Structures are given as structure tokens and as C-alpha cells.
mmCIF file of C-alpha atoms in Angstrom:
data_model
loop_
_atom_site.group_PDB
_atom_site.id
_atom_site.type_symbol
_atom_site.label_atom_id
_atom_site.label_comp_id
_atom_site.label_asym_id
_atom_site.label_seq_id
_atom_site.Cartn_x
_atom_site.Cartn_y
_atom_site.Cartn_z
ATOM 1 C CA MET J 1 48.983 21.301 18.664
ATOM 2 C CA GLU J 2 46.259 23.193 16.490
ATOM 3 C CA LYS J 3 47.069 21.046 13.438
ATOM 4 C CA SER J 4 46.803 17.889 15.720
ATOM 5 C CA THR J 5 43.342 19.166 17.014
ATOM 6 C CA THR J 6 42.108 19.790 13.387
ATOM 7 C CA SER J 7 43.381 16.334 12.469
ATOM 8 C CA ASP J 8 41.778 14.460 15.229
ATOM 9 C CA GLN J 9 38.457 16.488 14.414
ATOM 10 C CA HIS J 10 38.796 15.547 10.818
ATOM 11 C CA ASP J 11 39.253 11.787 11.754
ATOM 12 C CA VAL J 12 36.245 11.957 13.902
ATOM 13 C CA LEU J 13 34.003 13.429 11.166
ATOM 14 C CA ALA J 14 35.133 10.945 8.794
ATOM 15 C CA GLN J 15 34.288 8.115 11.238
ATOM 16 C CA LEU J 16 31.040 9.490 11.705
ATOM 17 C CA PHE J 17 30.465 9.842 7.791
ATOM 18 C CA SER J 18 31.712 6.253 7.593
ATOM 19 C CA GLN J 19 29.231 4.931 10.212
ATOM 20 C CA HIS J 20 26.374 6.981 8.635
ATOM 21 C CA VAL J 21 27.240 5.210 5.159
ATOM 22 C CA CYS J 22 27.190 1.724 6.808
ATOM 23 C CA ALA J 23 23.798 2.362 8.430
ATOM 24 C CA ARG J 24 22.386 3.461 5.279
ATOM 25 C CA GLU J 25 23.548 0.262 3.470
ATOM 26 C CA PHE J 26 21.932 -1.641 6.374
ATOM 27 C CA LEU J 27 18.659 0.215 6.193
ATOM 28 C CA ASP J 28 18.707 -0.192 2.419
ATOM 29 C CA ASN J 29 19.081 -3.968 2.601
ATOM 30 C CA GLY J 30 16.185 -4.159 5.148
ATOM 31 C CA GLU J 31 18.316 -4.762 8.329
ATOM 32 C CA VAL J 32 16.483 -2.169 10.175
ATOM 33 C CA GLN J 33 17.514 -3.015 13.687
ATOM 34 C CA GLU J 34 21.276 -2.943 12.648
ATOM 35 C CA ALA J 35 20.932 0.428 10.932
ATOM 36 C CA ILE J 36 19.058 1.886 14.121
ATOM 37 C CA SER J 37 21.806 0.732 16.253
ATOM 38 C CA ILE J 38 24.702 2.396 14.387
ATOM 39 C CA LEU J 39 22.655 5.596 13.674
ATOM 40 C CA GLU J 40 21.808 6.165 17.180
ATOM 41 C CA THR J 41 25.523 5.613 18.177
ATOM 42 C CA VAL J 42 26.273 8.531 15.547
ATOM 43 C CA TRP J 43 23.383 10.689 16.715
ATOM 44 C CA LYS J 44 24.482 10.392 20.183
ATOM 45 C CA HIS J 45 28.094 11.371 19.496
ATOM 46 C CA PRO J 46 29.335 14.543 21.475
ATOM 47 C CA LYS J 47 30.531 15.876 18.108
ATOM 48 C CA VAL J 48 27.353 15.305 16.054
ATOM 49 C CA ASP J 49 26.591 19.014 15.825
ATOM 50 C CA GLU J 50 29.756 19.316 13.980
ATOM 51 C CA TYR J 51 28.641 16.913 11.482
ATOM 52 C CA PRO J 52 27.949 18.354 8.246
ATOM 53 C CA ARG J 53 25.282 15.911 7.416
ATOM 54 C CA SER J 54 23.489 15.857 10.604
ATOM 55 C CA LEU J 55 20.028 16.452 9.041
ATOM 56 C CA ASP J 56 20.399 13.635 6.552
ATOM 57 C CA LEU J 57 21.333 11.646 9.626
ATOM 58 C CA GLN J 58 18.234 12.628 11.578
ATOM 59 C CA TYR J 59 16.104 11.675 8.550
ATOM 60 C CA ASP J 60 17.767 8.374 8.105
ATOM 61 C CA LEU J 61 17.229 7.631 11.744
ATOM 62 C CA ALA J 62 13.534 8.776 11.418
ATOM 63 C CA GLN J 63 12.904 6.570 8.428
ATOM 64 C CA ALA J 64 14.386 3.569 10.334
ATOM 65 C CA TYR J 65 12.170 4.289 13.352
ATOM 66 C CA LYS J 66 9.247 4.179 11.028
ATOM 67 C CA GLU J 67 9.923 1.162 9.461
ATOM 68 C CA ASN J 68 10.595 -0.281 12.848
ATOM 69 C CA GLY J 69 6.955 0.666 14.079
ATOM 70 C CA GLN J 70 8.514 3.342 16.448
ATOM 71 C CA LEU J 71 6.299 6.347 14.957
ATOM 72 C CA LYS J 72 6.489 8.771 17.747
ATOM 73 C CA GLN J 73 10.550 8.702 17.697
ATOM 74 C CA SER J 74 10.132 9.084 14.030
ATOM 75 C CA ILE J 75 7.736 12.000 13.937
ATOM 76 C CA SER J 76 9.642 13.794 16.616
ATOM 77 C CA LEU J 77 12.926 13.670 14.311
ATOM 78 C CA LEU J 78 11.229 14.551 11.253
ATOM 79 C CA GLU J 79 9.315 17.520 12.875
ATOM 80 C CA SER J 80 13.021 18.771 13.818
ATOM 81 C CA VAL J 81 14.270 18.350 10.327
ATOM 82 C CA VAL J 82 11.291 20.040 8.781
ATOM 83 C CA THR J 83 11.721 22.899 11.077
ATOM 84 C CA ALA J 84 15.472 23.174 10.310
ATOM 85 C CA GLU J 85 14.938 23.279 6.731
ATOM 86 C CA GLU J 86 12.471 26.316 6.703
ATOM 87 C CA GLU J 87 15.231 28.352 5.735
ATOM 88 C CA LEU J 88 15.705 26.546 2.472
ATOM 89 C CA PRO J 89 13.256 27.577 -0.598
ATOM 90 C CA GLU J 90 9.803 26.390 -0.435
ATOM 91 C CA ASP J 91 10.582 24.158 -3.578
ATOM 92 C CA SER J 92 13.686 22.694 -2.347
ATOM 93 C CA THR J 93 13.933 18.879 -3.086
ATOM 94 C CA ASN J 94 15.191 18.233 0.399
ATOM 95 C CA ARG J 95 12.522 20.247 2.132
ATOM 96 C CA LEU J 96 9.824 18.631 0.300
ATOM 97 C CA ALA J 97 11.163 15.150 0.799
ATOM 98 C CA SER J 98 11.378 15.794 4.544
ATOM 99 C CA LYS J 99 7.756 17.257 4.656
ATOM 100 C CA PHE J 100 6.434 14.269 2.403
ATOM 101 C CA ALA J 101 8.133 11.793 4.996
ATOM 102 C CA LEU J 102 6.574 13.578 7.844
ATOM 103 C CA THR J 103 3.222 13.310 6.260
ATOM 104 C CA GLN J 104 3.427 9.534 5.798
ATOM 105 C CA ALA J 105 4.468 9.264 9.369
ATOM 106 C CA TYR J 106 1.458 11.119 10.527
ATOM 107 C CA LEU J 107 -0.666 9.040 8.507
ATOM 108 C CA GLU J 108 0.582 5.932 9.916
ATOM 109 C CA ASP J 109 0.044 7.342 13.379
ATOM 110 C CA GLY J 110 -3.550 8.501 12.566
ATOM 111 C CA GLN J 111 -2.906 11.935 12.689
ATOM 112 C CA PHE J 112 -4.546 12.769 9.528
ATOM 113 C CA GLU J 113 -5.383 16.517 9.862
ATOM 114 C CA LYS J 114 -1.563 17.301 10.187
ATOM 115 C CA ALA J 115 -0.765 15.315 7.350
ATOM 116 C CA ILE J 116 -3.523 17.085 5.290
ATOM 117 C CA ALA J 117 -2.177 20.429 6.469
ATOM 118 C CA ILE J 118 1.515 19.652 5.490
ATOM 119 C CA LEU J 119 0.523 18.001 2.102
ATOM 120 C CA ASN J 120 -1.572 21.210 0.944
ATOM 121 C CA ASP J 121 1.516 23.207 1.765
ATOM 122 C CA VAL J 122 3.627 20.900 -0.464
ATOM 123 C CA ILE J 123 1.066 21.008 -3.361
ATOM 124 C CA LYS J 124 1.303 24.818 -3.216
ATOM 125 C CA ALA J 125 4.997 24.770 -3.297
ATOM 126 C CA GLU J 126 4.903 22.165 -6.436
ATOM 127 C CA GLU J 127 2.292 24.360 -8.378
ATOM 128 C CA THR J 128 5.496 25.524 -10.612
ATOM 129 C CA LEU J 129 6.025 21.932 -11.858
ATOM 130 C CA PRO J 130 4.232 20.785 -14.860
ATOM 131 C CA ARG J 131 0.652 19.302 -14.233
ATOM 132 C CA THR J 132 1.710 15.882 -15.096
ATOM 133 C CA HIS J 133 5.280 15.757 -13.058
ATOM 134 C CA PRO J 134 5.505 12.575 -11.243
ATOM 135 C CA THR J 135 6.463 14.174 -7.905
ATOM 136 C CA ARG J 136 3.437 16.518 -8.090
ATOM 137 C CA LEU J 137 1.156 13.658 -8.802
ATOM 138 C CA ALA J 138 2.603 11.520 -6.129
ATOM 139 C CA THR J 139 1.882 14.154 -3.388
ATOM 140 C CA ILE J 140 -1.804 14.683 -4.696
ATOM 141 C CA GLU J 141 -2.225 10.895 -4.233
ATOM 142 C CA GLN J 142 -0.752 11.068 -0.841
ATOM 143 C CA LEU J 143 -3.380 13.771 -0.016
ATOM 144 C CA ALA J 144 -6.155 11.580 -1.413
ATOM 145 C CA LEU J 145 -4.936 8.679 0.746
ATOM 146 C CA ALA J 146 -4.917 11.246 3.733
ATOM 147 C CA HIS J 147 -8.376 12.254 2.900
ATOM 148 C CA LYS J 148 -9.369 8.657 2.546
ATOM 149 C CA ALA J 149 -7.928 7.697 5.737
ATOM 150 C CA LYS J 150 -9.825 10.393 7.580
ATOM 151 C CA GLY J 151 -13.065 9.252 5.888
ATOM 152 C CA ASP J 152 -13.346 11.999 3.349
ATOM 153 C CA TRP J 153 -14.356 9.886 0.490
ATOM 154 C CA LYS J 154 -15.557 12.328 -1.681
ATOM 155 C CA GLN J 155 -12.518 14.595 -1.369
ATOM 156 C CA ALA J 156 -10.257 11.355 -1.962
ATOM 157 C CA MET J 157 -12.168 10.515 -5.232
ATOM 158 C CA VAL J 158 -12.145 13.870 -6.675
ATOM 159 C CA LEU J 159 -8.243 13.903 -6.159
ATOM 160 C CA PHE J 160 -7.750 10.258 -7.500
ATOM 161 C CA GLU J 161 -9.990 11.199 -10.484
ATOM 162 C CA ASN J 162 -7.622 14.134 -11.157
ATOM 163 C CA VAL J 163 -4.721 12.172 -10.868
ATOM 164 C CA VAL J 164 -5.917 9.565 -13.299
ATOM 165 C CA ALA J 165 -6.916 12.220 -15.712
ATOM 166 C CA ALA J 166 -3.204 13.788 -15.634
ATOM 167 C CA ARG J 167 -1.810 10.350 -16.161
ATOM 168 C CA GLU J 168 -3.809 9.697 -19.106
ATOM 169 C CA ALA J 169 -1.149 11.299 -21.297
ATOM 170 C CA LEU J 170 1.188 8.487 -20.346
ATOM 171 C CA PRO J 171 1.139 5.109 -22.093
ATOM 172 C CA GLU J 172 -1.773 2.569 -21.344
ATOM 173 C CA ASP J 173 0.540 0.155 -19.642
ATOM 174 C CA ASP J 174 2.640 2.642 -17.588
ATOM 175 C CA PRO J 175 2.942 1.352 -14.159
ATOM 176 C CA SER J 176 2.157 4.614 -12.403
ATOM 177 C CA ARG J 177 -0.937 5.159 -14.627
ATOM 178 C CA LEU J 178 -2.242 1.705 -13.909
ATOM 179 C CA ALA J 179 -1.461 1.976 -10.160
ATOM 180 C CA SER J 180 -3.303 5.079 -9.800
ATOM 181 C CA GLN J 181 -6.359 3.565 -11.787
ATOM 182 C CA MET J 182 -6.251 0.903 -9.140
ATOM 183 C CA LEU J 183 -6.323 3.176 -6.139
ATOM 184 C CA LEU J 184 -9.258 4.900 -7.823
ATOM 185 C CA ALA J 185 -11.120 1.771 -8.210
ATOM 186 C CA SER J 186 -10.424 0.679 -4.986
ATOM 187 C CA THR J 187 -11.998 4.064 -3.433
ATOM 188 C CA TYR J 188 -14.837 3.638 -5.692
ATOM 189 C CA ARG J 189 -15.506 -0.013 -4.367
ATOM 190 C CA GLU J 190 -15.232 1.162 -0.600
ATOM 191 C CA ASN J 191 -17.643 3.941 -1.349
ATOM 192 C CA GLY J 192 -20.110 1.602 -2.783
ATOM 193 C CA LEU J 193 -19.544 2.754 -6.320
ATOM 194 C CA ALA J 194 -19.045 -0.778 -7.577
ATOM 195 C CA ARG J 195 -20.216 0.058 -11.263
ATOM 196 C CA ASN J 196 -17.627 3.057 -11.539
ATOM 197 C CA ALA J 197 -14.918 0.460 -10.059
ATOM 198 C CA VAL J 198 -16.068 -2.031 -12.898
ATOM 199 C CA GLN J 199 -15.236 0.584 -15.575
ATOM 200 C CA VAL J 200 -11.757 1.281 -14.285
ATOM 201 C CA LEU J 201 -10.763 -2.352 -13.640
ATOM 202 C CA GLU J 202 -12.009 -3.775 -16.807
ATOM 203 C CA HIS J 203 -9.456 -1.127 -18.630
ATOM 204 C CA VAL J 204 -6.674 -2.019 -16.308
ATOM 205 C CA VAL J 205 -7.089 -5.915 -16.740
ATOM 206 C CA SER J 206 -7.560 -5.499 -20.341
ATOM 207 C CA VAL J 207 -4.487 -3.447 -20.628
ATOM 208 C CA GLN J 208 -2.548 -6.016 -18.637
ATOM 209 C CA GLU J 209 -3.798 -8.961 -20.280
ATOM 210 C CA ALA J 210 -2.756 -7.347 -23.723
ATOM 211 C CA GLN J 211 0.277 -6.035 -22.833
ATOM 212 C CA GLN J 212 1.823 -7.465 -19.441
ATOM 213 C CA PRO J 213 0.483 -10.925 -19.304
ATOM 214 C CA GLN J 214 3.364 -11.799 -16.934
ATOM 215 C CA CYS J 215 2.560 -8.901 -14.513
ATOM 216 C CA ARG J 216 2.574 -10.090 -11.015
ATOM 217 C CA PHE J 217 -0.523 -7.784 -10.356
ATOM 218 C CA LEU J 218 -2.844 -9.331 -12.961
ATOM 219 C CA THR J 219 -4.273 -12.025 -11.070
ATOM 220 C CA GLU J 220 -4.938 -9.464 -7.922
ATOM 221 C CA ASN J 221 -6.469 -7.069 -10.489
ATOM 222 C CA ARG J 222 -8.648 -9.799 -11.830
ATOM 223 C CA HIS J 223 -9.717 -10.684 -8.584
ATOM 224 C CA ALA J 224 -10.406 -6.929 -7.524
ATOM 225 C CA LEU J 225 -12.727 -6.928 -10.789
ATOM 226 C CA ALA J 226 -14.469 -10.102 -10.081
ATOM 227 C CA LEU J 227 -15.305 -8.540 -6.701
ATOM 228 C CA ALA J 228 -16.603 -5.384 -8.132
ATOM 229 C CA TYR J 229 -18.848 -7.477 -10.696
ATOM 230 C CA LYS J 230 -20.116 -9.431 -7.571
ATOM 231 C CA GLU J 231 -20.932 -5.929 -5.770
ATOM 232 C CA SER J 232 -22.510 -4.800 -9.108
ATOM 233 C CA GLY J 233 -24.788 -7.792 -9.148
ATOM 234 C CA LEU J 234 -23.026 -9.078 -12.089
ATOM 235 C CA LEU J 235 -22.700 -12.516 -11.062
ATOM 236 C CA LYS J 236 -21.944 -14.499 -13.940
ATOM 237 C CA GLU J 237 -19.288 -12.259 -14.990
ATOM 238 C CA ALA J 238 -17.642 -12.378 -11.308
ATOM 239 C CA ILE J 239 -17.878 -16.348 -11.476
ATOM 240 C CA GLU J 240 -15.870 -16.553 -14.861
ATOM 241 C CA LEU J 241 -13.378 -14.190 -13.731
ATOM 242 C CA GLN J 242 -13.146 -15.767 -10.218
ATOM 243 C CA ARG J 243 -12.405 -19.258 -11.809
ATOM 244 C CA GLN J 244 -9.685 -17.588 -13.896
ATOM 245 C CA VAL J 245 -8.212 -16.156 -10.395
ATOM 246 C CA VAL J 246 -8.532 -19.426 -8.848
ATOM 247 C CA ALA J 247 -6.653 -21.271 -11.752
ATOM 248 C CA ASP J 248 -3.945 -18.683 -11.462
ATOM 249 C CA ARG J 249 -3.421 -19.021 -7.844
ATOM 250 C CA VAL J 250 -3.517 -23.073 -8.193
ATOM 251 C CA THR J 251 -0.718 -22.716 -10.784
ATOM 252 C CA ALA J 252 1.509 -20.256 -8.372
ATOM 253 C CA PHE J 253 0.729 -21.752 -4.885
ATOM 254 C CA PRO J 254 0.492 -25.143 -3.215
ATOM 255 C CA LYS J 255 -3.232 -26.617 -3.383
ATOM 256 C CA ASP J 256 -3.759 -26.131 0.156
ATOM 257 C CA HIS J 257 -2.253 -22.612 0.536
ATOM 258 C CA ARG J 258 -4.448 -20.081 2.320
ATOM 259 C CA ILE J 259 -4.743 -17.887 -0.707
ATOM 260 C CA VAL J 260 -5.914 -20.801 -2.783
ATOM 261 C CA LEU J 261 -8.460 -21.847 -0.177
ATOM 262 C CA PHE J 262 -9.514 -18.143 0.085
ATOM 263 C CA SER J 263 -9.997 -17.983 -3.705
ATOM 264 C CA LYS J 264 -11.894 -21.025 -3.882
ATOM 265 C CA GLN J 265 -14.122 -20.100 -0.909
ATOM 266 C CA GLU J 266 -14.941 -16.669 -2.722
ATOM 267 C CA LEU J 267 -15.710 -18.655 -5.815
ATOM 268 C CA ALA J 268 -18.305 -20.683 -3.586
ATOM 269 C CA MET J 269 -19.780 -17.818 -2.362
ATOM 270 C CA MET J 270 -20.447 -16.394 -5.937
ATOM 271 C CA TYR J 271 -21.904 -19.592 -7.115
ATOM 272 C CA GLY J 272 -23.950 -19.795 -3.998
ATOM 273 C CA ALA J 273 -25.192 -16.063 -4.518
ATOM 274 C CA ASP J 274 -26.095 -17.205 -8.149
ATOM 275 C CA HIS J 275 -27.959 -20.214 -6.649
ATOM 276 C CA GLN J 276 -25.449 -22.572 -8.396
ATOM 277 C CA TRP J 277 -25.666 -25.050 -5.634
ATOM 278 C CA VAL J 278 -24.081 -27.936 -7.562
ATOM 279 C CA GLU J 279 -20.873 -25.994 -7.725
ATOM 280 C CA ALA J 280 -21.125 -24.225 -4.548
ATOM 281 C CA VAL J 281 -21.548 -26.919 -2.278
ATOM 282 C CA PRO J 282 -18.693 -29.285 -3.247
ATOM 283 C CA LEU J 283 -16.384 -26.388 -3.584
ATOM 284 C CA LEU J 284 -17.183 -25.155 -0.132
ATOM 285 C CA LYS J 285 -17.065 -28.536 1.488
ATOM 286 C CA TYR J 286 -13.631 -29.222 0.014
ATOM 287 C CA VAL J 287 -12.471 -25.711 1.642
ATOM 288 C CA LEU J 288 -13.826 -26.697 4.862
ATOM 289 C CA GLU J 289 -12.229 -30.198 4.869
ATOM 290 C CA VAL J 290 -8.924 -28.858 4.159
ATOM 291 C CA LYS J 291 -9.090 -25.986 6.840
ATOM 292 C CA GLU J 292 -10.437 -28.624 9.366
ATOM 293 C CA SER J 293 -7.137 -30.488 9.022
ATOM 294 C CA ALA J 294 -5.204 -27.220 9.977
ATOM 295 C CA LEU J 295 -7.308 -25.439 12.544
ATOM 296 C CA PRO J 296 -8.630 -26.097 15.921
ATOM 297 C CA SER J 297 -12.234 -27.593 15.746
ATOM 298 C CA ASP J 298 -13.781 -24.538 17.347
ATOM 299 C CA ASP J 299 -12.062 -21.760 15.185
ATOM 300 C CA GLN J 300 -14.524 -19.200 14.329
ATOM 301 C CA SER J 301 -13.864 -19.235 10.523
ATOM 302 C CA LEU J 302 -14.819 -23.014 10.504
ATOM 303 C CA THR J 303 -17.897 -22.187 12.230
ATOM 304 C CA ASP J 304 -18.656 -19.538 9.677
ATOM 305 C CA ILE J 305 -18.008 -21.953 6.843
ATOM 306 C CA ARG J 306 -19.962 -24.829 8.374
ATOM 307 C CA ARG J 307 -23.131 -22.410 8.644
ATOM 308 C CA THR J 308 -22.571 -21.144 5.164
ATOM 309 C CA LEU J 309 -22.349 -24.734 3.853
ATOM 310 C CA GLU J 310 -25.476 -25.758 5.566
ATOM 311 C CA GLN J 311 -27.464 -22.590 4.096
ATOM 312 C CA PHE J 312 -26.291 -23.852 0.682
ATOM 313 C CA LYS J 313 -27.471 -27.002 1.171
ATOM 314 C CA ALA J 314 -30.866 -25.750 2.422
ATOM 315 C CA GLY J 315 -30.768 -23.473 -0.620
ATOM 316 C CA ALA J 316 -30.357 -26.635 -2.898
ATOM 317 C CA ILE J 317 -33.228 -28.616 -1.371
ATOM 318 C CA GLU J 318 -35.473 -25.568 -1.524
ATOM 319 C CA ASP J 319 -34.565 -25.098 -5.255
ATOM 320 C CA THR J 320 -35.312 -28.727 -6.141
ATOM 321 C CA ALA J 321 -38.614 -29.046 -3.969
#
């Protein structure tokens, strides 16, 4: 009888493991609802307390909840995992990963102070890692994002600058180095430091044009640089680069695709800011005509474009008067 009971228990745990693995496959494949359904079934099983990978199960279910927008449920599970792992060494990979996941959930839920407190603890635990270790830098970037989300721009900039400086030891075209530079440039722009952003973005775009011309982010980075030029008052440079952005997107998307129209509208606005009415008016008129065929006549975006177009026409008349 004892052997039979042991065998039955083994079969149950094996079944739970099999279901868990299946759910992970669904989760990795982006099939979140299916993953949640299976993970919840395993989690509610009466023998789950005897399942050796119950913490992994909680973690996976929490991640699935987060991807499904169920942040409260995700946070509750992750808090439980983090508490259970307190007996592990501070620098345990599992413990740090769980804390990192919890901070991400806190950030998405707007609980910035809690996220910052945990990230500071994680950074202390990672002090034994080399200054340029990817894990350590990823944590610092996450802390910077938390400060940024909280509105503490200065602290966010200092942290992003530290990460960018640390990653200067990597090759110029290293993806993580370029990504860090883009985060810093974005923070500069959002804090009104457009000229600082220009310096960073010019380097990023130059590297990608020389070494990664097929990079899917090149057009987006050119666009960011064009906007930084505009915000810095460098309209000639902004227009030249935005024309390249439009050309890139016309090649990649249908001519009436929203991203193409958006890019052309931004170019028209740059022309207008530079009083190049001959270019601005027909380009903005084209955008308006295409959008009018797809949107209700009283759509607010159409009203805004019509108003801007009239201002451009008035500007053209005034300049020729």
C-alpha cells in the first residue's frame, strides 16, 4: 500500500510538472490566456504544496498575469515569491530575478517608491559584480526608469549617464550600448536638454549608418535626432534628416500608412517653422486630403490640421506682402 501511495504521489507531481512545462511553452509563444488557464489549474491543485517547483510556478503565473494586464494578481504572487526567497543568499540569481520582476510590476502599477526601494537593495547585492557587468547595468537602468517615471529627472539622468559611461568599454555598435545612449537621449529631450540629446543621437545615428545600415531602429533614431534638432532650433538640419525619415518610411510602408502620414506631417511642421511655405503648404494639404478620406469630418486631428494649414497660408501671404 505504501509503495502504491508513493507511486501515486510521484504520478501526480509528474503530471503537475508536465502541465507546468506546457504552460511555459504557451507563455514563451505569447499565448498568455492558455498559459494562465493551465498555470491556475496547477496552482489550485491540492498537492501543489508538495510540488518541488512551486516558487517557479508562482513566478511564471505572476509573469503571465503581468503580460495579461492583471497587475494586482501579479504583484501579490511576486511579493510572496520574494518573501519565500529571503532565506537565499542576497546575490542569489533567483532571488535577484524575482525582485527585478517585482519592481517591473510595481512600475507598471505606478508604485514607484516601492520599485525604487527594491532596486536599491538589488544594486547593493550586485556590488560584487564588475562595474560593467550586464546584469548590474540593467538594474541601474531599471532604477533610472523608476526615477524617471516618478518625475525625478535629475537622478534618472545621472544614472543613465553612469550606464552610458560604463558601456563605453563595449564596441560602438554593441546593441546594449546604443540602447543605453537612446534612453539617455530620450531623457535629455524630455527634460528640455535638446542639445545634449543631439550630441548623443548624432553619435548613435553615425555609428548605425556606418556599421548597421540595415538596422530596423535606424529610421526611428534618425527621427529622434530630427526632433532634437528642431527642439534645438536647428531647423535646416531637422528638415534634411526628416526628409530622409520620410523617404525611409515611404519605402517601408504603403503611402497612406499612418506612420508615413505622421512623418510627412512632422516634415510639414518643420518647413512651416522655417517659413518654407512653398514646401509646407502642399505637403500638409496632402496629409489632410488623405486623412479626410479615412476619418469623420469632425475628427479633432483634422480640425487641428485645417487650422495649421490656414496659418501656413496666412504666413505665406504675409511673407510675400
